CSV table of C-alpha atoms and ligand atoms in Angstrom, one decimal:
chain,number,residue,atom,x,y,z
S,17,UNK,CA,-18.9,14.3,-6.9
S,18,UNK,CA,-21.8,11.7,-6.9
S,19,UNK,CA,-22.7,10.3,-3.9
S,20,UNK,CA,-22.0,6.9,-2.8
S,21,UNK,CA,-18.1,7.3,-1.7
S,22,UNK,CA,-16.6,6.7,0.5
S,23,UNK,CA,-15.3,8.7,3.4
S,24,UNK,CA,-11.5,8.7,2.7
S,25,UNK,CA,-12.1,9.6,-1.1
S,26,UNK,CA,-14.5,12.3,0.5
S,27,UNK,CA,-11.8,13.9,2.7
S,28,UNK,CA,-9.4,13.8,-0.5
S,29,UNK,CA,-11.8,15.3,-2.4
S,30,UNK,CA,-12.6,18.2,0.3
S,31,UNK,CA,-8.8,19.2,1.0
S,32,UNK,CA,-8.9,19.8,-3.2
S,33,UNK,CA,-11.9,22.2,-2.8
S,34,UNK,CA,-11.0,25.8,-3.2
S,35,UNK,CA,-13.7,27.1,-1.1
S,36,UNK,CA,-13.1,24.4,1.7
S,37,UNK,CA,-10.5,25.5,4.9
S,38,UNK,CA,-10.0,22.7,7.6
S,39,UNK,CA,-8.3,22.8,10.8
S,40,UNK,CA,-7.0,19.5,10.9
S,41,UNK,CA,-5.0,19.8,14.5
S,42,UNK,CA,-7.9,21.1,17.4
S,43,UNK,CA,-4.6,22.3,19.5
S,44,UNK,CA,-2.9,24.6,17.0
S,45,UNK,CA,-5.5,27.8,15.6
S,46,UNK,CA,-3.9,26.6,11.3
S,47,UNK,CA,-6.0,26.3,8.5
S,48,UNK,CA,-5.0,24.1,5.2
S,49,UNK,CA,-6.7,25.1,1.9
S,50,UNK,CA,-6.6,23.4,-1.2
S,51,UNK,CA,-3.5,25.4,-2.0
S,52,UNK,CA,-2.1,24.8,1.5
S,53,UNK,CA,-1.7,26.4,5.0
S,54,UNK,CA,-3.4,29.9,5.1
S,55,UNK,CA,-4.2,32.6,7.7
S,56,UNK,CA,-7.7,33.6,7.4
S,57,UNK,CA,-8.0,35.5,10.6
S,58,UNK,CA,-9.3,38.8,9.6
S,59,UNK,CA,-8.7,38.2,5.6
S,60,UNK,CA,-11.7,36.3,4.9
S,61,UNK,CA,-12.4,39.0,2.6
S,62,UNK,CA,-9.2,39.7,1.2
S,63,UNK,CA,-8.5,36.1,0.8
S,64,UNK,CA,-11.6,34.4,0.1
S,65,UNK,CA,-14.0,36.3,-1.3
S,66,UNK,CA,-12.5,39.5,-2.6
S,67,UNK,CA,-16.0,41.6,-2.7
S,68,UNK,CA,-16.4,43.8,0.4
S,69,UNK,CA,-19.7,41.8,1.1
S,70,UNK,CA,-21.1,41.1,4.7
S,71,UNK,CA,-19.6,37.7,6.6
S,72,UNK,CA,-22.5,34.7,7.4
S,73,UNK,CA,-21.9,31.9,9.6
S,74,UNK,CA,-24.1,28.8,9.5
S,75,UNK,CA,-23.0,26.8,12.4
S,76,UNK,CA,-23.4,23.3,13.0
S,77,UNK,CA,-23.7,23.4,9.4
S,78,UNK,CA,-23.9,19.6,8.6
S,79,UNK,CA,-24.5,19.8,5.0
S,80,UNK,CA,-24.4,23.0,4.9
S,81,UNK,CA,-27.8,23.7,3.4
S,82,UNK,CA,-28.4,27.0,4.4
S,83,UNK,CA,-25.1,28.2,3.6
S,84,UNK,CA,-25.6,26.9,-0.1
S,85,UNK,CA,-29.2,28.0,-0.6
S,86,UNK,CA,-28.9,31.6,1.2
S,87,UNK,CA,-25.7,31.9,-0.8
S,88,UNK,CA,-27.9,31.3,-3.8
S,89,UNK,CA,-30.8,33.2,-3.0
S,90,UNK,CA,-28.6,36.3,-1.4
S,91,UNK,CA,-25.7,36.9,-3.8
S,92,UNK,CA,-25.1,40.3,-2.0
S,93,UNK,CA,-23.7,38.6,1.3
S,94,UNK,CA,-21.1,35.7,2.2
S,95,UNK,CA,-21.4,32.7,3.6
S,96,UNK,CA,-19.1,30.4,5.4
S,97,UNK,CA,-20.7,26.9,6.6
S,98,UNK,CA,-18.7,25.8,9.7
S,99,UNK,CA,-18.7,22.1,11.4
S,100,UNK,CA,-16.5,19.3,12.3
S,101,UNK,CA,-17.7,16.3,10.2
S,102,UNK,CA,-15.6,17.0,6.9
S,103,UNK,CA,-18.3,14.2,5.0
S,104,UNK,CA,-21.2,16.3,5.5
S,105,UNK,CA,-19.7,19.5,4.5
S,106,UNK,CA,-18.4,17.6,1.2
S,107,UNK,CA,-22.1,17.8,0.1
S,108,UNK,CA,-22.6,21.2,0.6
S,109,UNK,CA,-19.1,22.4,-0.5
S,110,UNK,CA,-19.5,20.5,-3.9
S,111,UNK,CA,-22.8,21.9,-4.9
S,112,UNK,CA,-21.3,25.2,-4.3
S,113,UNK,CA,-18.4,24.4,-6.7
S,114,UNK,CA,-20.9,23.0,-9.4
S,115,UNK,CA,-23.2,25.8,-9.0
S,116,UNK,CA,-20.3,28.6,-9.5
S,117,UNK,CA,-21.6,29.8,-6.2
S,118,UNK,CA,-18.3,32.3,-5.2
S,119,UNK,CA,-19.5,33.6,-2.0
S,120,UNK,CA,-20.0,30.0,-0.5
S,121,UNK,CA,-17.0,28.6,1.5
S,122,UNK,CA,-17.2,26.0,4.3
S,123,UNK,CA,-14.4,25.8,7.3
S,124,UNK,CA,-14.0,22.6,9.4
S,125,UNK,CA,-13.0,23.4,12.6
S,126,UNK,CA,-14.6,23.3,16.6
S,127,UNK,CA,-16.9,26.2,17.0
S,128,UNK,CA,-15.2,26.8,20.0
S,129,UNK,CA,-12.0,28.2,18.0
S,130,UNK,CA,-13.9,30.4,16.0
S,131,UNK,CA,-11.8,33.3,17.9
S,132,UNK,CA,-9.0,31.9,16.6
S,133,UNK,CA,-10.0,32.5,12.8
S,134,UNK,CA,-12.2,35.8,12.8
S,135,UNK,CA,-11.2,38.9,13.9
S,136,UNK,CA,-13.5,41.1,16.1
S,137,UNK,CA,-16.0,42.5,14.4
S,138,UNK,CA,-15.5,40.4,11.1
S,139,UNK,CA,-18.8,37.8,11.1
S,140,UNK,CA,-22.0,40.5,10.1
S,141,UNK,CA,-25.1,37.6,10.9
S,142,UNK,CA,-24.8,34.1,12.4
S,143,UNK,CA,-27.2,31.1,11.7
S,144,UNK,CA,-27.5,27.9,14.0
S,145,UNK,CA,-29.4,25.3,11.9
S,146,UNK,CA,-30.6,21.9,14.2
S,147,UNK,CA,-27.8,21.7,16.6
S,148,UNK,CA,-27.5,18.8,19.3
S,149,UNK,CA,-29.7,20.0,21.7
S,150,UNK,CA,-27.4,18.4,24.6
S,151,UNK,CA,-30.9,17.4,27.0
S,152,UNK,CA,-29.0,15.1,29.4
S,153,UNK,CA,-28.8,16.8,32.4
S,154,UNK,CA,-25.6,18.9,33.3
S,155,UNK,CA,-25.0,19.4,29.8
S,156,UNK,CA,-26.3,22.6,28.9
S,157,UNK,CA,-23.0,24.5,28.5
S,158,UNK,CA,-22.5,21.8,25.4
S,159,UNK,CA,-25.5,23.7,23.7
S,160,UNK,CA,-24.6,26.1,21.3
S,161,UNK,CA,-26.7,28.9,22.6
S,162,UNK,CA,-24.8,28.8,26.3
S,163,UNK,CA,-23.3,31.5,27.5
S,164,UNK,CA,-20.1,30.8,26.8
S,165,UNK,CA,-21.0,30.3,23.1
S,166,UNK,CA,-22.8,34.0,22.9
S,167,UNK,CA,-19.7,35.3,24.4
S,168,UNK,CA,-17.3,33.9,22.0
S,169,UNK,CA,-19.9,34.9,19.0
S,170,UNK,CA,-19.8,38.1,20.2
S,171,UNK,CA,-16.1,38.2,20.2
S,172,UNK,CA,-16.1,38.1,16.5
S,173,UNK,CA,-19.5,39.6,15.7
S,174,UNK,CA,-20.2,43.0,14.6
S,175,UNK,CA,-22.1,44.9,17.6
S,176,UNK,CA,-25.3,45.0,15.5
S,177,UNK,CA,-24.9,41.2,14.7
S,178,UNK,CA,-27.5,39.0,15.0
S,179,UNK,CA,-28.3,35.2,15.4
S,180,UNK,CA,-30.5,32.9,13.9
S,181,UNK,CA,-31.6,29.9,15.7
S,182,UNK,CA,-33.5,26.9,13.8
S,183,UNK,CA,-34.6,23.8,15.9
S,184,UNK,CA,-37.2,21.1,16.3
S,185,UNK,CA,-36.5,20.8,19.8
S,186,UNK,CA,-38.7,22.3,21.9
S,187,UNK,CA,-36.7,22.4,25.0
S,188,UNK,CA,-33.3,23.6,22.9
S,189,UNK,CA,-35.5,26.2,21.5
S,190,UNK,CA,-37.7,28.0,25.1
S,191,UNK,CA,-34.0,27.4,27.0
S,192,UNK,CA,-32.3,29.6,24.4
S,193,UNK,CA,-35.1,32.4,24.9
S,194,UNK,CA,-34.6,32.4,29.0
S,195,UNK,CA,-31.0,32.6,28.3
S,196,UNK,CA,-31.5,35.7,25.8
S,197,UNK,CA,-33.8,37.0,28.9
S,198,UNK,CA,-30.9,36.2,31.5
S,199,UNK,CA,-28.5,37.6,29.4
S,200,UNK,CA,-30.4,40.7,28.6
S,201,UNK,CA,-30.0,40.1,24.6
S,202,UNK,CA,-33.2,41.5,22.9
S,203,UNK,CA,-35.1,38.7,21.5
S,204,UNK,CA,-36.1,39.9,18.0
S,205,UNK,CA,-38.7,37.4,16.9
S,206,UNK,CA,-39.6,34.1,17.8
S,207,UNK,CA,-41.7,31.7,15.9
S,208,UNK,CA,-43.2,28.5,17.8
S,209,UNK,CA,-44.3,26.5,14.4
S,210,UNK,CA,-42.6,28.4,11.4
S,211,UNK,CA,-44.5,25.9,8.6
S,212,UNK,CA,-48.0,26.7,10.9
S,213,UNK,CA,-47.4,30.3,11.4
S,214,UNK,CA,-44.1,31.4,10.4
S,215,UNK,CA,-42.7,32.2,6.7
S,216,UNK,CA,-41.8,29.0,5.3
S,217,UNK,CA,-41.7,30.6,1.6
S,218,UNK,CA,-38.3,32.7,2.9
S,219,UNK,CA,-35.1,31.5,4.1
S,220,UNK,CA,-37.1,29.6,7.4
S,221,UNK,CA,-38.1,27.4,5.1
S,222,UNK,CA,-34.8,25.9,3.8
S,223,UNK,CA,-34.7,22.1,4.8
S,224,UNK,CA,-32.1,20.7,6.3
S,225,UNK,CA,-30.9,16.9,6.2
S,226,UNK,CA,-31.5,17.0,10.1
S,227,UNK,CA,-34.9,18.5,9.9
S,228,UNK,CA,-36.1,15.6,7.6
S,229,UNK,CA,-35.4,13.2,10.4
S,230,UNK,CA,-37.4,14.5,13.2
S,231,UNK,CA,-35.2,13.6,15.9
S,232,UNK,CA,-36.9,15.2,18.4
S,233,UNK,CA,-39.9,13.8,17.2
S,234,UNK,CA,-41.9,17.6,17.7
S,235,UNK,CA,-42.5,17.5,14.1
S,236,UNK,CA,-42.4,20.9,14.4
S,237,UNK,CA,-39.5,23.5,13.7
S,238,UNK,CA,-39.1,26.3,15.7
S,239,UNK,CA,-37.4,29.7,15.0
S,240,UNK,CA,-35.7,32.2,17.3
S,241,UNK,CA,-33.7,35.4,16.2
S,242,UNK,CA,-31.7,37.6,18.7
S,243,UNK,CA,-29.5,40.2,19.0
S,244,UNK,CA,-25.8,39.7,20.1
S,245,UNK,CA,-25.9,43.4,22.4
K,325,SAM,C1,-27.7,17.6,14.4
K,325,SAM,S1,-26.4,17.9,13.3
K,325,SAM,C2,-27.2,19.2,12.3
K,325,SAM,C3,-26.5,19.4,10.9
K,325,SAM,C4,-27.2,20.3,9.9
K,325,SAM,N1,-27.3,21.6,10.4
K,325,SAM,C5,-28.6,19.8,9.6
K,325,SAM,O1,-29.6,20.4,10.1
K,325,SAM,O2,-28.7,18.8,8.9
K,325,SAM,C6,-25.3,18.9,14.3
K,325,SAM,C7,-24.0,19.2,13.6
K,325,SAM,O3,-23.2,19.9,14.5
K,325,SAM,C8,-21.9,19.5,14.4
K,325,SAM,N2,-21.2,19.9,15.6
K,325,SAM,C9,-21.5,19.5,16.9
K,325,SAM,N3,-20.7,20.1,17.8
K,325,SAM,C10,-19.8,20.8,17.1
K,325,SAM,C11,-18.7,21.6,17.4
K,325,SAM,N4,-18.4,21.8,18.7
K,325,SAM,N5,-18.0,22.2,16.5
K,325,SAM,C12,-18.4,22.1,15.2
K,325,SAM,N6,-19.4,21.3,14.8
K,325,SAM,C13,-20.1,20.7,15.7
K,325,SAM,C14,-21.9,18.0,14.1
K,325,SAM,O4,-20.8,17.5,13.4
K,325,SAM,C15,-23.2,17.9,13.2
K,325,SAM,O5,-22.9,18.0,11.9
């Protein structure tokens, strides 16, 4: 699973993966696994990962490096990374596979139909690592901490479920804050330069393909943690 292929060998290779489920048609709420279609609403754990262990969302997931190195690092919960581009998740989803991690699985889908494959109540902690931070003007409601997001997330979360915001965009990362305020969600720590203050030696710390390319050009990642209730 070396690097260097290309895309259609990529997607032939993910819809082999065991711990990969993709949702290939946007209009119908169906998941294809490597062993073919499968309903994983509610069953994550009686399908997937057969251990009674606490459900992890990395959203936006990309490569999916937190799911993969939290998954390492915290063998006693699950992780599911979640995006749309099937070649990024490849690269996470392999080194899962070669490192025997069985509480790693990644799901291609829209995060807007994540209703349609938890069930209430099923996703214990949810991570947003460097999402589009949508700045053009009238697109706010694209960002992932929007209120229509933090309504759907709390349609699957458990009510003491909390999420986990990562950015280097300093404007993705104070407008998520007044919408916690606006919303009334408690705002359980925020860190405004986690590698100048923050603990970069824990899980804030994990790198992500994104963060490397300083998009925003802040140079500076940003951490925000709230509470879905
Ligand atoms: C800026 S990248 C960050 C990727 C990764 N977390 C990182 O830090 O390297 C944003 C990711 O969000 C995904 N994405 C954007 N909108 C999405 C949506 N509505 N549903 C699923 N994934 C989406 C994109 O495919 C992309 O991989």
């Amino acid at each position: 699973m070396a690097g260097g292929k290309g895309k259609q060998a990529k997607f032939a290779e993910l819809g082999q993966m065991p711990n990969v489920f993709q949702n290939f048609d946007y209009k119908k709420p169906e998941l294809v696994g490597a062993n073919g279609p499968i309903e994983l609403k509610g069953k994550w754990d009686e399908l997937v990962f057969k251990n009674g262990k606490p459900i992890v969302l990395e959203l936006a997931c990309g490569r999916g490096e937190y799911a993969v190195n939290l998954g390492k690092a915290f063998p006693e919960n699950n992780y599911i990374g979640i995006d749309i581009k099937g070649n990024r998740m490849y690269t996470g989803a392999g080194q899962a596979l070669e490192q025997g991690l069985g509480n790693v699985a990644f799901l291609r889908t829209r995060i807007e139909l994540l209703d349609h494959f938890f069930a209430p109540g099923e996703v214990d902690t949810i991570w947003i690592t460097f999402p589009d931070p949508h700045l053009k003007k009238g697109a706010e409601k694209n960002r992932l901490t929007a209120p229509r997001f933090i309504e759907l997330y709390r349609r699957i979360a458990k009510h003491a479920a909390t999420v986990n915001l990562k950015t280097d965009d300093p404007i993705l990362h104070t407008w998520s804050a007044e919408t916690c305020t606006e919303l009334g969600l408690p705002i359980l720590e925020r860190i405004d330069d986690i590698y100048k203050n923050g603990r970069p030696d824990g899980p804030l710390g994990i790198k992500t393909y994104y963060e490397g390319l300083n998009i925003s050009g802040s140079n500076t990642s940003m951490y925000l943690k709230f509470a879905l209730h």
